[in-house]
mmCIF file with all atom_site columns, C-alpha atoms in Angstrom:
data_model
loop_
_atom_site.group_PDB
_atom_site.id
_atom_site.type_symbol
_atom_site.label_atom_id
_atom_site.label_alt_id
_atom_site.label_comp_id
_atom_site.label_asym_id
_atom_site.label_entity_id
_atom_site.label_seq_id
_atom_site.pdbx_PDB_ins_code
_atom_site.Cartn_x
_atom_site.Cartn_y
_atom_site.Cartn_z
_atom_site.occupancy
_atom_site.B_iso_or_equiv
_atom_site.pdbx_formal_charge
_atom_site.auth_seq_id
_atom_site.auth_comp_id
_atom_site.auth_asym_id
_atom_site.auth_atom_id
_atom_site.pdbx_PDB_model_num
ATOM 1  C CA . MET X 1 1  ? 11.498  0.418   1.913   1.00 96.00 ? 1165 MET X CA 1
ATOM 2  C CA . LYS X 1 2  ? 8.399   -0.282  -0.133  1.00 98.00 ? 1166 LYS X CA 1
ATOM 3  C CA . LEU X 1 3  ? 5.149   -0.497  1.778   1.00 98.00 ? 1167 LEU X CA 1
ATOM 4  C CA . PHE X 1 4  ? 1.779   -1.954  0.885   1.00 98.00 ? 1168 PHE X CA 1
ATOM 5  C CA . VAL X 1 5  ? -1.106  0.241   1.855   1.00 98.00 ? 1169 VAL X CA 1
ATOM 6  C CA . GLY X 1 6  ? -4.556  -1.373  1.842   1.00 98.00 ? 1170 GLY X CA 1
ATOM 7  C CA . ASN X 1 7  ? -8.147  -0.659  2.688   1.00 98.00 ? 1171 ASN X CA 1
ATOM 8  C CA . LEU X 1 8  ? -7.951  2.829   1.087   1.00 98.00 ? 1172 LEU X CA 1
ATOM 9  C CA . SER X 1 9  ? -11.119 4.791   0.622   1.00 97.00 ? 1173 SER X CA 1
ATOM 10 C CA . PHE X 1 10 ? -11.832 5.227   -3.090  1.00 94.00 ? 1174 PHE X CA 1
ATOM 11 C CA . GLU X 1 11 ? -11.601 8.994   -2.600  1.00 94.00 ? 1175 GLU X CA 1
ATOM 12 C CA . THR X 1 12 ? -8.114  8.884   -1.033  1.00 96.00 ? 1176 THR X CA 1
ATOM 13 C CA . THR X 1 13 ? -5.569  10.595  -3.270  1.00 96.00 ? 1177 THR X CA 1
ATOM 14 C CA . GLU X 1 14 ? -1.766  10.185  -3.547  1.00 97.00 ? 1178 GLU X CA 1
ATOM 15 C CA . THR X 1 15 ? -1.465  13.571  -1.830  1.00 97.00 ? 1179 THR X CA 1
ATOM 16 C CA . ASP X 1 16 ? -3.545  12.348  1.166   1.00 98.00 ? 1180 ASP X CA 1
ATOM 17 C CA . ILE X 1 17 ? -1.303  9.264   1.469   1.00 98.00 ? 1181 ILE X CA 1
ATOM 18 C CA . ARG X 1 18 ? 1.929   11.286  1.157   1.00 98.00 ? 1182 ARG X CA 1
ATOM 19 C CA . ASP X 1 19 ? 0.789   13.684  3.860   1.00 98.00 ? 1183 ASP X CA 1
ATOM 20 C CA . ALA X 1 20 ? 0.055   10.818  6.244   1.00 98.00 ? 1184 ALA X CA 1
ATOM 21 C CA . PHE X 1 21 ? 3.361   9.059   5.618   1.00 98.00 ? 1185 PHE X CA 1
ATOM 22 C CA . GLU X 1 22 ? 5.603   12.135  5.591   1.00 98.00 ? 1186 GLU X CA 1
ATOM 23 C CA . ARG X 1 23 ? 5.105   12.400  9.377   1.00 97.00 ? 1187 ARG X CA 1
ATOM 24 C CA . PHE X 1 24 ? 7.362   9.350   9.644   1.00 98.00 ? 1188 PHE X CA 1
ATOM 25 C CA . GLY X 1 25 ? 10.100  10.316  7.234   1.00 98.00 ? 1189 GLY X CA 1
ATOM 26 C CA . SER X 1 26 ? 10.908  11.092  3.593   1.00 98.00 ? 1190 SER X CA 1
ATOM 27 C CA . VAL X 1 27 ? 8.583   9.653   0.996   1.00 98.00 ? 1191 VAL X CA 1
ATOM 28 C CA . ALA X 1 28 ? 10.215  8.784   -2.324  1.00 98.00 ? 1192 ALA X CA 1
ATOM 29 C CA . GLU X 1 29 ? 7.084   7.583   -4.225  1.00 98.00 ? 1193 GLU X CA 1
ATOM 30 C CA . VAL X 1 30 ? 3.339   7.069   -3.733  1.00 98.00 ? 1194 VAL X CA 1
ATOM 31 C CA . VAL X 1 31 ? 1.173   5.026   -6.118  1.00 97.00 ? 1195 VAL X CA 1
ATOM 32 C CA . VAL X 1 32 ? -2.525  4.428   -5.866  1.00 97.00 ? 1196 VAL X CA 1
ATOM 33 C CA . VAL X 1 33 ? -3.366  1.327   -7.969  1.00 97.00 ? 1197 VAL X CA 1
ATOM 34 C CA . THR X 1 34 ? -6.261  2.011   -10.293 1.00 95.00 ? 1198 THR X CA 1
ATOM 35 C CA . ASP X 1 35 ? -8.495  -0.156  -12.479 1.00 94.00 ? 1199 ASP X CA 1
ATOM 36 C CA . ARG X 1 36 ? -7.284  -0.085  -16.104 1.00 94.00 ? 1200 ARG X CA 1
ATOM 37 C CA . MET X 1 37 ? -10.777 0.255   -17.552 1.00 95.00 ? 1201 MET X CA 1
ATOM 38 C CA . THR X 1 38 ? -12.467 2.743   -15.173 1.00 93.00 ? 1202 THR X CA 1
ATOM 39 C CA . GLN X 1 39 ? -9.374  4.495   -13.784 1.00 92.00 ? 1203 GLN X CA 1
ATOM 40 C CA . ARG X 1 40 ? -11.028 4.168   -10.313 1.00 94.00 ? 1204 ARG X CA 1
ATOM 41 C CA . SER X 1 41 ? -8.878  3.369   -7.284  1.00 95.00 ? 1205 SER X CA 1
ATOM 42 C CA . ARG X 1 42 ? -8.732  -0.349  -6.506  1.00 97.00 ? 1206 ARG X CA 1
ATOM 43 C CA . GLY X 1 43 ? -8.445  0.512   -2.762  1.00 97.00 ? 1207 GLY X CA 1
ATOM 44 C CA . PHE X 1 44 ? -4.759  -0.155  -2.289  1.00 98.00 ? 1208 PHE X CA 1
ATOM 45 C CA . GLY X 1 45 ? -1.426  1.332   -3.197  1.00 98.00 ? 1209 GLY X CA 1
ATOM 46 C CA . PHE X 1 46 ? 2.261   1.497   -2.395  1.00 98.00 ? 1210 PHE X CA 1
ATOM 47 C CA . VAL X 1 47 ? 4.525   3.958   -0.649  1.00 98.00 ? 1211 VAL X CA 1
ATOM 48 C CA . THR X 1 48 ? 8.271   3.927   -0.927  1.00 98.00 ? 1212 THR X CA 1
ATOM 49 C CA . MET X 1 49 ? 10.060  5.424   2.043   1.00 98.00 ? 1213 MET X CA 1
ATOM 50 C CA . THR X 1 50 ? 13.744  6.415   1.681   1.00 97.00 ? 1214 THR X CA 1
ATOM 51 C CA . ALA X 1 51 ? 14.957  4.569   4.789   1.00 97.00 ? 1215 ALA X CA 1
ATOM 52 C CA . ASN X 1 52 ? 14.017  1.242   6.329   1.00 97.00 ? 1216 ASN X CA 1
ATOM 53 C CA . GLN X 1 53 ? 13.661  2.688   9.824   1.00 98.00 ? 1217 GLN X CA 1
ATOM 54 C CA . GLU X 1 54 ? 11.245  5.343   8.416   1.00 98.00 ? 1218 GLU X CA 1
ATOM 55 C CA . GLY X 1 55 ? 9.229   2.636   6.754   1.00 98.00 ? 1219 GLY X CA 1
ATOM 56 C CA . GLN X 1 56 ? 9.018   0.618   9.963   1.00 98.00 ? 1220 GLN X CA 1
ATOM 57 C CA . ALA X 1 57 ? 7.977   3.746   11.862  1.00 98.00 ? 1221 ALA X CA 1
ATOM 58 C CA . ALA X 1 58 ? 5.190   4.303   9.283   1.00 98.00 ? 1222 ALA X CA 1
ATOM 59 C CA . ILE X 1 59 ? 4.006   0.686   9.697   1.00 98.00 ? 1223 ILE X CA 1
ATOM 60 C CA . ASP X 1 60 ? 3.992   1.019   13.457  1.00 98.00 ? 1224 ASP X CA 1
ATOM 61 C CA . GLY X 1 61 ? 2.259   4.448   13.368  1.00 98.00 ? 1225 GLY X CA 1
ATOM 62 C CA . LEU X 1 62 ? -0.293  3.929   10.563  1.00 98.00 ? 1226 LEU X CA 1
ATOM 63 C CA . ASN X 1 63 ? -1.336  0.275   10.475  1.00 98.00 ? 1227 ASN X CA 1
ATOM 64 C CA . GLY X 1 64 ? -4.946  0.161   11.773  1.00 98.00 ? 1228 GLY X CA 1
ATOM 65 C CA . GLN X 1 65 ? -5.232  3.949   11.834  1.00 98.00 ? 1229 GLN X CA 1
ATOM 66 C CA . ALA X 1 66 ? -8.076  5.795   10.039  1.00 98.00 ? 1230 ALA X CA 1
ATOM 67 C CA . LEU X 1 67 ? -7.514  7.802   6.847   1.00 98.00 ? 1231 LEU X CA 1
ATOM 68 C CA . ASN X 1 68 ? -10.586 9.219   5.130   1.00 97.00 ? 1232 ASN X CA 1
ATOM 69 C CA . GLY X 1 69 ? -12.849 7.009   7.210   1.00 97.00 ? 1233 GLY X CA 1
ATOM 70 C CA . ARG X 1 70 ? -11.047 3.671   6.612   1.00 97.00 ? 1234 ARG X CA 1
ATOM 71 C CA . ASN X 1 71 ? -8.637  1.857   8.815   1.00 98.00 ? 1235 ASN X CA 1
ATOM 72 C CA . LEU X 1 72 ? -5.440  1.314   6.886   1.00 98.00 ? 1236 LEU X CA 1
ATOM 73 C CA . THR X 1 73 ? -3.515  -1.885  6.414   1.00 98.00 ? 1237 THR X CA 1
ATOM 74 C CA . VAL X 1 74 ? 0.120   -1.020  6.229   1.00 98.00 ? 1238 VAL X CA 1
ATOM 75 C CA . ASN X 1 75 ? 2.944   -3.578  5.877   1.00 98.00 ? 1239 ASN X CA 1
ATOM 76 C CA . GLU X 1 76 ? 6.099   -4.283  3.972   1.00 98.00 ? 1240 GLU X CA 1
ATOM 77 C CA . ALA X 1 77 ? 5.374   -4.955  0.360   1.00 96.00 ? 1241 ALA X CA 1
ATOM 78 C CA . ARG X 1 78 ? 6.242   -8.411  -0.899  1.00 91.00 ? 1242 ARG X CA 1
ATOM 79 C CA . PRO X 1 79 ? 7.721   -9.000  -4.338  1.00 84.00 ? 1243 PRO X CA 1
ATOM 80 C CA . ARG X 1 80 ? 5.174   -10.076 -6.964  1.00 76.00 ? 1244 ARG X CA 1
ATOM 81 C CA . ASP X 1 81 ? 6.766   -13.525 -7.328  1.00 71.00 ? 1245 ASP X CA 1
ATOM 82 C CA . ASP X 1 82 ? 6.305   -14.242 -3.620  1.00 57.00 ? 1246 ASP X CA 1
ATOM 83 C CA . ARG X 1 83 ? 2.572   -13.461 -3.848  1.00 52.00 ? 1247 ARG X CA 1
ATOM 84 C CA . ARG X 1 84 ? 2.087   -15.732 -6.887  1.00 52.00 ? 1248 ARG X CA 1
ATOM 85 C CA . GLU X 1 85 ? 3.829   -18.678 -5.104  1.00 54.00 ? 1249 GLU X CA 1
ATOM 86 C CA . ALA X 1 86 ? 1.758   -18.221 -2.002  1.00 53.00 ? 1250 ALA X CA 1
ATOM 87 C CA . PHE X 1 87 ? -1.434  -18.028 -4.076  1.00 50.00 ? 1251 PHE X CA 1
ATOM 88 C CA . SER X 1 88 ? -0.627  -21.187 -6.119  1.00 53.00 ? 1252 SER X CA 1
ATOM 89 C CA . GLU X 1 89 ? 0.352   -23.141 -2.957  1.00 54.00 ? 1253 GLU X CA 1
ATOM 90 C CA . SER X 1 90 ? -2.930  -22.210 -1.265  1.00 52.00 ? 1254 SER X CA 1
ATOM 91 C CA . ARG X 1 91 ? -4.880  -23.339 -4.300  1.00 54.00 ? 1255 ARG X CA 1
ATOM 92 C CA . ARG X 1 92 ? -3.132  -26.760 -4.375  1.00 54.00 ? 1256 ARG X CA 1
ATOM 93 C CA . GLY X 1 93 ? -4.396  -27.198 -0.780  1.00 53.00 ? 1257 GLY X CA 1
#
C-alpha cells in the first residue's frame, strides 16, 4: 500500500520517516520529494508498506501525529491521473 505523507519538516529525512512507519509494519520504500533545482525537500513524500493492513495501521497511528515538530498528514496515495482529473474539474468550477 502506497501512502502519501504530507506536512513534513524540511529537516525530516527518509530514515526519520522509515523509523516512524516501521512501528506499524514492514516498509518497502520511502521517498521524500525534493525540488529539482535546489534539492531541498518539498515537505511531502511517499511510503510503501508491504501489506494493506499495515498501511492502514500507519494511517490510523500517524495521521495528525507530530514528527520533527510538524503534525503529519498521512493517507492512501492516489494515482497521478486521479489528481489531475480532480484539479481540472475544480478549475472548471
